[in-house]
C-alpha positions as protocol buffer text, in pm:
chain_id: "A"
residue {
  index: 1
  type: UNK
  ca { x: -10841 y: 2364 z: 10362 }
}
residue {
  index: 2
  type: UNK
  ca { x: -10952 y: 2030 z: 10172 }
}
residue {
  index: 3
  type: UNK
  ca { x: -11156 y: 1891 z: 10493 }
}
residue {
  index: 4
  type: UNK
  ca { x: -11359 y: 2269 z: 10448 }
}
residue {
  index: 5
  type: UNK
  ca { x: -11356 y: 2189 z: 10080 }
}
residue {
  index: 6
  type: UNK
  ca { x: -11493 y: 1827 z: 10147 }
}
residue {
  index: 7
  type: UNK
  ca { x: -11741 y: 1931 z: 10406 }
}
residue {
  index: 8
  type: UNK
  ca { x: -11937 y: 2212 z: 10200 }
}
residue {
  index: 9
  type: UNK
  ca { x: -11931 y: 1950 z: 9905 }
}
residue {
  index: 10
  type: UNK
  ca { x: -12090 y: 1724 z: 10162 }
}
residue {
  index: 11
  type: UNK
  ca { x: -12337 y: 1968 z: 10355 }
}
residue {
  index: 12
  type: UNK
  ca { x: -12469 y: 2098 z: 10003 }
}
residue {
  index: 13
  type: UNK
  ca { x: -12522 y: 1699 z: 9938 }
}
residue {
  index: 14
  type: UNK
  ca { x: -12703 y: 1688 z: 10225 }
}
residue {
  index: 15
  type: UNK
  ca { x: -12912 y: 1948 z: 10202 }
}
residue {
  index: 16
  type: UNK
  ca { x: -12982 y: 1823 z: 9822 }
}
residue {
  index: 17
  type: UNK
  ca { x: -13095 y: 1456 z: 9971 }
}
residue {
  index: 18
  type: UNK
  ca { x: -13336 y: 1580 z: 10238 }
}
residue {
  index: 19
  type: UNK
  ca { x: -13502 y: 1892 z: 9998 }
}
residue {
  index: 20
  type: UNK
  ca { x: -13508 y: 1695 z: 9675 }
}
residue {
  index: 21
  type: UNK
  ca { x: -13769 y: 1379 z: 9837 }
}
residue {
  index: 22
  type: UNK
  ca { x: -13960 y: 1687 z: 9988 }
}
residue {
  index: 23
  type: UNK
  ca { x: -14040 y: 1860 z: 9663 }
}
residue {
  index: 24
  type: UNK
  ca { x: -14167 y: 1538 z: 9481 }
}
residue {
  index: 25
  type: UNK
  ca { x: -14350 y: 1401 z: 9781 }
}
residue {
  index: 26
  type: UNK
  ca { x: -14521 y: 1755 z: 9759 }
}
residue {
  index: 27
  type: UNK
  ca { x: -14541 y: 1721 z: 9390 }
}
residue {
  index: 28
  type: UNK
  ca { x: -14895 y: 1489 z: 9410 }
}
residue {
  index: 29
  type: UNK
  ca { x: -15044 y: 1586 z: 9759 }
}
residue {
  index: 30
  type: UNK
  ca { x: -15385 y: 1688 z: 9643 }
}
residue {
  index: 31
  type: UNK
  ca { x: -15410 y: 1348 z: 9482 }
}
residue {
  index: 32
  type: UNK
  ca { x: -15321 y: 1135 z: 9808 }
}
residue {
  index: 33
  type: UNK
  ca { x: -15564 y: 1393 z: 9973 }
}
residue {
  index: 34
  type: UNK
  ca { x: -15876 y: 1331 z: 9717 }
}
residue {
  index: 35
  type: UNK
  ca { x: -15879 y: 1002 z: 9732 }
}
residue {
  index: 36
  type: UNK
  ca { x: -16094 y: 770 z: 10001 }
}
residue {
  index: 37
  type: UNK
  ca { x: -16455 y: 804 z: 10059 }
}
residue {
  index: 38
  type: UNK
  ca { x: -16662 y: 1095 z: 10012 }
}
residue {
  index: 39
  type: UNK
  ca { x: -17023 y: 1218 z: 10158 }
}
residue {
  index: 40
  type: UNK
  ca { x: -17209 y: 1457 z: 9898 }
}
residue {
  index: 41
  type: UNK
  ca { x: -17341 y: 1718 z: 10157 }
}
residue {
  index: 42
  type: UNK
  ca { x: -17510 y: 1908 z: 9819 }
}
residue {
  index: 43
  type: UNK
  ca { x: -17601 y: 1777 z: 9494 }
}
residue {
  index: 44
  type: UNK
  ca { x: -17667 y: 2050 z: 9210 }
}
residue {
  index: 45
  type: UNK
  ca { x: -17763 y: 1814 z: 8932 }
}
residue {
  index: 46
  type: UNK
  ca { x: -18094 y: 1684 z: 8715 }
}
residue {
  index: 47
  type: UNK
  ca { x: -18114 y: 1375 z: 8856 }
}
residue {
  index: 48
  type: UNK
  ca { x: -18137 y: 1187 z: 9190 }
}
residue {
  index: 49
  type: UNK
  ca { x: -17920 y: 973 z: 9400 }
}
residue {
  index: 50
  type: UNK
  ca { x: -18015 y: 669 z: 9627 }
}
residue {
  index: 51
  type: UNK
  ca { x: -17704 y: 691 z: 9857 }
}
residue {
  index: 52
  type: UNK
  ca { x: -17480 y: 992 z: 9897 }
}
residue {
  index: 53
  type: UNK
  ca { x: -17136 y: 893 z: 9915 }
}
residue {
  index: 54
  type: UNK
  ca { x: -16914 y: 745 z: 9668 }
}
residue {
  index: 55
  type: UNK
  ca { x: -16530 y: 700 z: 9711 }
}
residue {
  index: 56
  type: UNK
  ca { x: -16191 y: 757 z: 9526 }
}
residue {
  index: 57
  type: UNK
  ca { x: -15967 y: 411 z: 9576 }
}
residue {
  index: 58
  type: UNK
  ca { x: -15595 y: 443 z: 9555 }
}
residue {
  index: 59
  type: UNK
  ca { x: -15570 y: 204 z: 9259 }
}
residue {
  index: 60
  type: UNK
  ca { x: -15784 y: 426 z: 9028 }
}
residue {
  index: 61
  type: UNK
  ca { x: -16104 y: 283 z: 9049 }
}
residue {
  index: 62
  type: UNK
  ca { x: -16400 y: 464 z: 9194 }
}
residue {
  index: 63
  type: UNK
  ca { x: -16760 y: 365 z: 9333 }
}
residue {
  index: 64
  type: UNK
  ca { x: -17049 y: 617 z: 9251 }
}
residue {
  index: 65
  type: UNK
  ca { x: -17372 y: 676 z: 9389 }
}
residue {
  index: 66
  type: UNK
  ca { x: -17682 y: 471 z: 9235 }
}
residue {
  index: 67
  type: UNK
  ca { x: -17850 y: 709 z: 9008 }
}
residue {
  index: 68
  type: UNK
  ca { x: -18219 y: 700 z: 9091 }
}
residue {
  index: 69
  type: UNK
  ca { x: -18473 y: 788 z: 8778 }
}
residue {
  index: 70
  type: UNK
  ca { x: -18846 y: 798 z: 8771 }
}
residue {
  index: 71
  type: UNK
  ca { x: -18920 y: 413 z: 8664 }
}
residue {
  index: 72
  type: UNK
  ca { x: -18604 y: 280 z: 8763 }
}
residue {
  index: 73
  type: UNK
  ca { x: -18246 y: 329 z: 8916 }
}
residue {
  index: 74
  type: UNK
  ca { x: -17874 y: 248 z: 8799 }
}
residue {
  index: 75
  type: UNK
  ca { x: -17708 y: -68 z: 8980 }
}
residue {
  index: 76
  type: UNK
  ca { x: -17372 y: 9 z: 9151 }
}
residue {
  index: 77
  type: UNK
  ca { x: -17178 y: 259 z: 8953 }
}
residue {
  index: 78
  type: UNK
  ca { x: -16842 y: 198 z: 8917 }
}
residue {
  index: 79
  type: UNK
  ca { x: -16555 y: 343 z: 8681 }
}
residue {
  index: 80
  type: UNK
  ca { x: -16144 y: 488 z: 8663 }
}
residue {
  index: 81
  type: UNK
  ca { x: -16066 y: 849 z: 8792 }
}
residue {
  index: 82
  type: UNK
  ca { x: -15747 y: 1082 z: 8737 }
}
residue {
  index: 83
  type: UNK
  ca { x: -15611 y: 1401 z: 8937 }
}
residue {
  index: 84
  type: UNK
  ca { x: -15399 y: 1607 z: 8708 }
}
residue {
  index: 85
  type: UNK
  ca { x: -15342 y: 1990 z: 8723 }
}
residue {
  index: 86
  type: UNK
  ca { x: -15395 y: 2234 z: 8419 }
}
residue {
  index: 87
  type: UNK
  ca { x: -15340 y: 2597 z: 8403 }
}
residue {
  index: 88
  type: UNK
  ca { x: -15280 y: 2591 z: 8780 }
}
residue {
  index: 89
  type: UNK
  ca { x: -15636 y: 2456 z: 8834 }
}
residue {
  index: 90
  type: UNK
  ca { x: -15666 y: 2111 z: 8998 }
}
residue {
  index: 91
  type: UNK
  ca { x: -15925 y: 1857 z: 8823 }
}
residue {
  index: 92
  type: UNK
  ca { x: -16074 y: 1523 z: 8866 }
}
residue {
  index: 93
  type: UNK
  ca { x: -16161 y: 1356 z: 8590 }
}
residue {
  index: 94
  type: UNK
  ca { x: -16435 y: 1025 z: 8611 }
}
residue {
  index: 95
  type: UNK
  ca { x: -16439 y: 745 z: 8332 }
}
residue {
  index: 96
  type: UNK
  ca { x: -16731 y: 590 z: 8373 }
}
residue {
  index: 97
  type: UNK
  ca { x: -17050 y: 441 z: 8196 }
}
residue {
  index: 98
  type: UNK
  ca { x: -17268 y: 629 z: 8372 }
}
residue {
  index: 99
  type: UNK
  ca { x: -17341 y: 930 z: 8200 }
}
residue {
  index: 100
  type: UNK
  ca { x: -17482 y: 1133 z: 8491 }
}
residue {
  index: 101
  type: UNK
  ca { x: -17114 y: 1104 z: 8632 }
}
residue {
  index: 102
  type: UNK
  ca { x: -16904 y: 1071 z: 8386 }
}
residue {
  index: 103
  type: UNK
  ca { x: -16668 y: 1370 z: 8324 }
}
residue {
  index: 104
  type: UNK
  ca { x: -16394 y: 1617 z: 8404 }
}
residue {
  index: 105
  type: UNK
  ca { x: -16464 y: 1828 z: 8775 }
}
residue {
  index: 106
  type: UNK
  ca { x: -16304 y: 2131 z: 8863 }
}
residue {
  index: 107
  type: UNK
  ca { x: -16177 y: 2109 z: 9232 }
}
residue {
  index: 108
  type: UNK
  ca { x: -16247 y: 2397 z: 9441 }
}
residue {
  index: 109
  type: UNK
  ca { x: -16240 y: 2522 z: 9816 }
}
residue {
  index: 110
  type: UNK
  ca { x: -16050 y: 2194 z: 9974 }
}
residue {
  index: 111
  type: UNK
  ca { x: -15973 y: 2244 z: 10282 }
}
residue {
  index: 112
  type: UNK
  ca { x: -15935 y: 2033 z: 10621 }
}
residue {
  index: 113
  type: UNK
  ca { x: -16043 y: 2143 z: 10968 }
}
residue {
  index: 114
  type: UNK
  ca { x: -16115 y: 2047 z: 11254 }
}
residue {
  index: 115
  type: UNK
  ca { x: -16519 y: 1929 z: 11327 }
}
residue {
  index: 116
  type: UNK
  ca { x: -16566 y: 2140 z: 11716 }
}
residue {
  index: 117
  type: UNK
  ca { x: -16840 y: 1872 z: 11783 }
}
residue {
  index: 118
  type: UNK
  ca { x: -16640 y: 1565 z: 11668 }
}
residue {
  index: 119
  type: UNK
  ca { x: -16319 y: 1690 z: 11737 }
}
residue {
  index: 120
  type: UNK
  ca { x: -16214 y: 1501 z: 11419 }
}
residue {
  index: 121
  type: UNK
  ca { x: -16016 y: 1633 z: 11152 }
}
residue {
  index: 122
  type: UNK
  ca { x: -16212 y: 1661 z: 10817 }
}
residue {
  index: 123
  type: UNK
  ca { x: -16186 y: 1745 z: 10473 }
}
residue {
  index: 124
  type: UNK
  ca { x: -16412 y: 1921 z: 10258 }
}
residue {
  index: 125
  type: UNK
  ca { x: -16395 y: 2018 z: 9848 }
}
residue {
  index: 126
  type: UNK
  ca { x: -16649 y: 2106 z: 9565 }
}
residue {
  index: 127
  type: UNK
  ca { x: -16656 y: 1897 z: 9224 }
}
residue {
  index: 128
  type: UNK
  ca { x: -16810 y: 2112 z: 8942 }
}
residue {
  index: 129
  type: UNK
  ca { x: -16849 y: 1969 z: 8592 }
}
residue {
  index: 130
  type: UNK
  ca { x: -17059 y: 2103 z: 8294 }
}
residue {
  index: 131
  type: UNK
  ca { x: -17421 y: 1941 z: 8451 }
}
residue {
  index: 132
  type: UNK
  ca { x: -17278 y: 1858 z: 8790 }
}
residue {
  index: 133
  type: UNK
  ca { x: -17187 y: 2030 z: 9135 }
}
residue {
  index: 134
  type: UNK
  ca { x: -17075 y: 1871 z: 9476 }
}
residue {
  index: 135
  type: UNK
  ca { x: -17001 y: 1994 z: 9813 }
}
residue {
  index: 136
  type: UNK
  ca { x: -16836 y: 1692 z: 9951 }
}
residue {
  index: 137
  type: UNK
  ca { x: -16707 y: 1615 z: 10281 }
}
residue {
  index: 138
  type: UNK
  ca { x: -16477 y: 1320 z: 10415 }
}
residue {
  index: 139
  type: UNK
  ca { x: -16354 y: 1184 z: 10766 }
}
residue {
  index: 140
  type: UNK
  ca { x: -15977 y: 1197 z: 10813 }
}
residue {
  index: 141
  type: UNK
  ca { x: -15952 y: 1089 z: 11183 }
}
């Protein structure tokens, strides 16, 4: 009877080990999934770009597109960015100088598929702030 006793103890232990790393690996997913480079397919804004793409780096730091203006353009944009989650709604949020950029982004429609002409895996999401919207697109493999 103390060998059952000892063997629940140690199956509900086991089953507490492999569950408990699955829940907080699942805890930050979106943020391991946001981050790398990014195309802009569409760019709902009031100002220009010069290059399309800018990309999400695991340590924090981001690279922005270069800002394009009538006279003049921005150099390379650079700044900090920061996944969190509030009232269920996922958010990116971009410290930066540059004040065409520079914000808090709702994240919408993410998804990953499958490309049929490619036959590469991709992932896709919007970015909406106050005076920005982006349909972005990345390569996975």
């Amino acid at each position: 009877m103390a060998i059952f006793g000892v063997t629940k103890w140690c199956s509900r232990r086991s089953l507490l080990l492999v569950i408990t790393p699955l829940l907080l690996a699942g805890c930050d997913w979106r943020e391991a999934d946001i981050q790398g480079s990014w195309s802009i397919e569409r760019l709902q804004a009031d100002f220009l770009i010069l290059n399309n793409a800018f990309a999400l780096n695991d340590d924090h730091t981001c690279f922005l597109p270069v800002v394009r203006f009538e006279d003049r353009h921005t150099t390379k944009e650079t700044g900090t960015w920061r996944w969190f989650i509030k009232d269920k709604q996922q958010y990116l949020e971009i410290i930066t100088d540059s004040e065409e950029f520079a914000g808090v982004y709702k994240i919408t429609g993410y998804r990953k598929y499958r490309d049929p002409e490619s036959l590469g895996v991709l992932a896709e999401m919007t970015l909406e702030s106050e005076r920005v919207r982006m349909e972005c697109r990345k390569a996975l493999y």
